[in-house]
Every structure is written in structure tokens, then in C-alpha cells.
PDB file of C-alpha atoms in Angstrom:
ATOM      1  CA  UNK A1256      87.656  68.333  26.082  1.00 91.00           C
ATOM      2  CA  UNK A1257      88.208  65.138  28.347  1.00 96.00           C
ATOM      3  CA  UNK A1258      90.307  66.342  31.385  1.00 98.00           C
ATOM      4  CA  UNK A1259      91.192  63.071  34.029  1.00 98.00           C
ATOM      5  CA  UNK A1260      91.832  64.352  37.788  1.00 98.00           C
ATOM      6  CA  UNK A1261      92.582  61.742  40.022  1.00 98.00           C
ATOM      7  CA  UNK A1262      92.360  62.056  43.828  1.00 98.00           C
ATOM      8  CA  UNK A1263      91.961  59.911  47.146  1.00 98.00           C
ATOM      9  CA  UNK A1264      95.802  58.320  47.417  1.00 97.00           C
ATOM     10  CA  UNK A1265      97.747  58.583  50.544  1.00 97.00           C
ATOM     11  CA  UNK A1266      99.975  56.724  53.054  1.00 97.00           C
ATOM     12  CA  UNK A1267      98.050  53.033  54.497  1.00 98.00           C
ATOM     13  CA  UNK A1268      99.815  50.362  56.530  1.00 98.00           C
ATOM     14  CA  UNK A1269      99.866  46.921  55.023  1.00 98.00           C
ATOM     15  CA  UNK A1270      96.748  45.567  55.191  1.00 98.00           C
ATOM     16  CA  UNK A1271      94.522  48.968  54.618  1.00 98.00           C
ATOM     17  CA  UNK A1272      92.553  50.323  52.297  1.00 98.00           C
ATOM     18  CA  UNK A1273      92.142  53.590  50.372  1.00 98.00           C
ATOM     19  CA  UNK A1274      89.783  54.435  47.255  1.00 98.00           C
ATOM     20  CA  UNK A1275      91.042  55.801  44.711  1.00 98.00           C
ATOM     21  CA  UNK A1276      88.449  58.396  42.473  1.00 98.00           C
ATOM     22  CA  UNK A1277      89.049  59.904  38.886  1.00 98.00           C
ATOM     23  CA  UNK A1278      87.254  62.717  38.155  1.00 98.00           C
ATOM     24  CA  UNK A1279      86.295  61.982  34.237  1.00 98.00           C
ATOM     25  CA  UNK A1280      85.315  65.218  33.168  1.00 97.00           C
ATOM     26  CA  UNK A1281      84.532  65.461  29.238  1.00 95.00           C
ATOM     27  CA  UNK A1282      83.616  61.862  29.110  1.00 95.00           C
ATOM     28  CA  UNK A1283      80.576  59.819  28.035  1.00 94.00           C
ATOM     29  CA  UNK A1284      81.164  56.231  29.290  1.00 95.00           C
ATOM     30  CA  UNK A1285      79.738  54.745  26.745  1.00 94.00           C
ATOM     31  CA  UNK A1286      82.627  55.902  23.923  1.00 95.00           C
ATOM     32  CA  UNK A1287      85.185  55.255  25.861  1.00 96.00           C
ATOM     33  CA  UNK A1288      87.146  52.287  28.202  1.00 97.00           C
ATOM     34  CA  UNK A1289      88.218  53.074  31.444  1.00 98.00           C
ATOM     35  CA  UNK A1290      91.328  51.822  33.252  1.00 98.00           C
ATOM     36  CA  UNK A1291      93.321  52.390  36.061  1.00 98.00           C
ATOM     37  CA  UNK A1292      97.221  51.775  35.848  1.00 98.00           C
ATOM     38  CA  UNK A1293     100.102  52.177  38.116  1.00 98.00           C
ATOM     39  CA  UNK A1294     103.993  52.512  37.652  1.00 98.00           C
ATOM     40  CA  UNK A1295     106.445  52.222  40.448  1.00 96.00           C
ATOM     41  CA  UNK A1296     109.630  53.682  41.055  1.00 92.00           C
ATOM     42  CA  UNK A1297     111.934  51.845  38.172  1.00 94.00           C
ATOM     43  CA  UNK A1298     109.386  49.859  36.804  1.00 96.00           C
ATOM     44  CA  UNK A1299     106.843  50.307  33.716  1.00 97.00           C
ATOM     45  CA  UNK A1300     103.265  51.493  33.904  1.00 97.00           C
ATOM     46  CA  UNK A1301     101.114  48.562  34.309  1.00 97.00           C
ATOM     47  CA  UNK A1302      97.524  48.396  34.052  1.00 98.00           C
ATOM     48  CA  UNK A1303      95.634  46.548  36.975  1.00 98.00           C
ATOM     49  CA  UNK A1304      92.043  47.111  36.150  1.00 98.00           C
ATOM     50  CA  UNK A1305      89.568  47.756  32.865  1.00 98.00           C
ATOM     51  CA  UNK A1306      85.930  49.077  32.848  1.00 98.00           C
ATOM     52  CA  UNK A1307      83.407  49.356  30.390  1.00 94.00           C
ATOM     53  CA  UNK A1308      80.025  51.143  30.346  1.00 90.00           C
ATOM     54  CA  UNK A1309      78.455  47.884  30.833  1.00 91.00           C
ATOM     55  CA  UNK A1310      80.592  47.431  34.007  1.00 91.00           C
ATOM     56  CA  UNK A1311      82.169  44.176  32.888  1.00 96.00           C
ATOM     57  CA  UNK A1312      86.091  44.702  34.599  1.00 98.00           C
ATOM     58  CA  UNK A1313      89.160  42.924  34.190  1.00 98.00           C
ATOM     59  CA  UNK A1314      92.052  42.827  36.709  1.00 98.00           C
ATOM     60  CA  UNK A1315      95.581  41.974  36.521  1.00 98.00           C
ATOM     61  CA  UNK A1316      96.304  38.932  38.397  1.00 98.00           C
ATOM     62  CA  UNK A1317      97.841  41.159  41.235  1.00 97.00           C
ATOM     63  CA  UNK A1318      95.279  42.736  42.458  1.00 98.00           C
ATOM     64  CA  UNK A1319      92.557  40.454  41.300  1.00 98.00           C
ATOM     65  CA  UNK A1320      89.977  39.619  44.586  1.00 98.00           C
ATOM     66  CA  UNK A1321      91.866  42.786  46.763  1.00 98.00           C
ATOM     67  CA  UNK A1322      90.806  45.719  44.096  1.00 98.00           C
ATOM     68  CA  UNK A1323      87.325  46.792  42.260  1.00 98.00           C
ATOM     69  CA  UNK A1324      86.887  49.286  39.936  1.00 98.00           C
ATOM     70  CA  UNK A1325      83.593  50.759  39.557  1.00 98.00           C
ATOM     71  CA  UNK A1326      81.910  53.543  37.474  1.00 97.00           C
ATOM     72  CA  UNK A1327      79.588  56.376  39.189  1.00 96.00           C
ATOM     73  CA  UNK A1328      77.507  57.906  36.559  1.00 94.00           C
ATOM     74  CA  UNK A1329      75.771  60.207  38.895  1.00 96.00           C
ATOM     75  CA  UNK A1330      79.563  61.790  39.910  1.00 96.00           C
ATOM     76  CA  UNK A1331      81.197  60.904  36.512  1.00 96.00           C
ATOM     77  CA  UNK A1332      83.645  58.650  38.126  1.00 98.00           C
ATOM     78  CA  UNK A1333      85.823  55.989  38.160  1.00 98.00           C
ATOM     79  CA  UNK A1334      86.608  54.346  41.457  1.00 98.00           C
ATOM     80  CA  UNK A1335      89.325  52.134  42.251  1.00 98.00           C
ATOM     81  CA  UNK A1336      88.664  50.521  45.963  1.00 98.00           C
ATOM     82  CA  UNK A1337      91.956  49.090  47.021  1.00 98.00           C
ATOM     83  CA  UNK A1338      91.754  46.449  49.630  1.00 98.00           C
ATOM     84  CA  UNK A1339      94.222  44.290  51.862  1.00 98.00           C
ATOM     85  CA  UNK A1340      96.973  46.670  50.383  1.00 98.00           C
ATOM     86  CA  UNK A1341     100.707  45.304  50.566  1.00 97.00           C
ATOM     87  CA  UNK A1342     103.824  47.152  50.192  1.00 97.00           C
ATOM     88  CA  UNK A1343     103.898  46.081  46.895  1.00 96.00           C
ATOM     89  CA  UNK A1344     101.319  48.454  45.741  1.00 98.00           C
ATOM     90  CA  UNK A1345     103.414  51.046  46.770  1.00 98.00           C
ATOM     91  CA  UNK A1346     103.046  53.016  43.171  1.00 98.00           C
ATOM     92  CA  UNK A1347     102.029  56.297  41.177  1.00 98.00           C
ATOM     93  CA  UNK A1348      98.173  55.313  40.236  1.00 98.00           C
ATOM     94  CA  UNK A1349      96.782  56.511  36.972  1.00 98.00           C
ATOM     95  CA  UNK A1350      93.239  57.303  35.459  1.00 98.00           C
ATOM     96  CA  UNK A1351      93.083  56.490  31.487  1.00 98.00           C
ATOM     97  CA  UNK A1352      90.722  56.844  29.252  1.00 98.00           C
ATOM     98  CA  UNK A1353      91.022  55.548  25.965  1.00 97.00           C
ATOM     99  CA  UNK A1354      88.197  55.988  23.047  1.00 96.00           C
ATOM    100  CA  UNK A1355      86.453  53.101  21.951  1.00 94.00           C
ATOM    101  CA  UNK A1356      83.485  54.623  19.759  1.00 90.00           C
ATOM    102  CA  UNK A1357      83.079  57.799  17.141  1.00 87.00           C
ATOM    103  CA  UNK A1358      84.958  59.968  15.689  1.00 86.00           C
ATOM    104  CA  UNK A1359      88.564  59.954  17.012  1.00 86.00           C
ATOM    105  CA  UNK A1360      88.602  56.461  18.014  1.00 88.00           C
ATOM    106  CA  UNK A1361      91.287  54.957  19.948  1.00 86.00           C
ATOM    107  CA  UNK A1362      92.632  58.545  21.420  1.00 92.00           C
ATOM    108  CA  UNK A1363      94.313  57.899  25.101  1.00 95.00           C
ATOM    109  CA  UNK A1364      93.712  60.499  27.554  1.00 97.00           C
ATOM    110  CA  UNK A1365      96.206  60.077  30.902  1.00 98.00           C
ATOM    111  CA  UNK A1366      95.320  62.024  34.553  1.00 98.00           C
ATOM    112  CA  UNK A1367      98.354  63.484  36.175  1.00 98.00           C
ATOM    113  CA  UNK A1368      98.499  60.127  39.109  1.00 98.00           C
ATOM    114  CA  UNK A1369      97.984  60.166  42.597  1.00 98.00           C
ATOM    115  CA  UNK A1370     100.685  58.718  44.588  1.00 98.00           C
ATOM    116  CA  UNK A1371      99.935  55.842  46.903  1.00 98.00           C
ATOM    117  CA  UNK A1372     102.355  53.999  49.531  1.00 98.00           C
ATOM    118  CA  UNK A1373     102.322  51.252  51.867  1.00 97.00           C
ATOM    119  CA  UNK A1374     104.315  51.127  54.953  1.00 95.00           C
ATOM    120  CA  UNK A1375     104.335  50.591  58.471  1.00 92.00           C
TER     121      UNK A1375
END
């Protein structure tokens, strides 16, 4: 059973950084993709950065060069280092993991979000 827990978010002035961790219990990187999205207050989840088990990643444009998502095998995680943060990143961040191989392809598992906010 894939279970996402997602931890590390917090309160940064503009300008910090915090890393972001999901906990990817269940999974074997290699059937699955790994994102990480975010949704802020009145707006729709949005997903700012892709992972495969090869590591290739894919950003949206507004976070590309300030965020980098990695995968630890050792810790079965995903990491989302967040860099130069701005207010605008002031969001609810989520862990998804969405099947890509085998038998129940293209399933979408969700973590319950970590909340993150920028202000000074």
C-alpha cells in the first residue's frame, strides 16, 4: 500500500530556504513518477516539479533555477529544496505519486501537504 507523508514546511522570510521531504512509503521508483505540486489559497493545484527514477526533472517555469527535486533511495524520498523563496510561494505543497509501470498503471496517490509561507 503506497502511503505519501510529507514533512519539512514552515514559516521563511523572502529570500530563505526550506526542504521539503516526502516520505514514499510503498513505492518502488522505478513504477512510478514523482512530483511535487502546490495550491494556494483560491487558486488550483499546480505542479512545479517531475522526477523519474532516472532523475531526469522538469520544473514549472516558476520555480525553475530556485527549486530541485531529488530522489533518496537510501531514505525512500523525494526532496524538494526550495531556494530564494518569495512570497509567492506562499502555498499548501503536495507529494504525488502517480504509476507509470505494471499492473494498475496510471493510479495517483496524493500526501496530505505541508503548508509553507513566506513573510517578513
Amino acid at each position: 500500500q503506497v502511503h505519501l507523508v510529507e514533512s519539512g514546511g514552515g514559516s521563511v522570510q523572502p529570500g530563505g530556504s526550506l526542504r521539503l521531504s516526502c516520505a514514499a512509503s510503498g513505492v518502488i521508483f522505478s513504477l512510478y513518477v514523482m512530483a511535487w505540486y502546490r495550491q494556494a489559497p483560491g487558486k488550483e493545484r499546480e505542479r512545479i516539479a517531475l522526477i523519474n527514477d532516472g532523475g531526469a526533472a522538469i520544473y514549472a517555469n516558476s520555480v525553475k533555477g530556485r527549486f530541485t527535486i531529488s530522489i533518496d533511495n537510501a531514505r525512500n524520498t523525494v526532496d524538494l529544496q526550495m531556494n530564494s523563496l518569495k512570497f509567492d510561494d506562499k502555498a499548501a505543497y503536495y507529494c504525488n505519486a502517480r504509476k507509470i509501470r505494471g499492473v494498475n498503471k496510471d493510479l495517483n496517490y496524493w500526501g496530505q501537504g505541508t503548508q509553507v509561507t513566506v513573510s517578513s
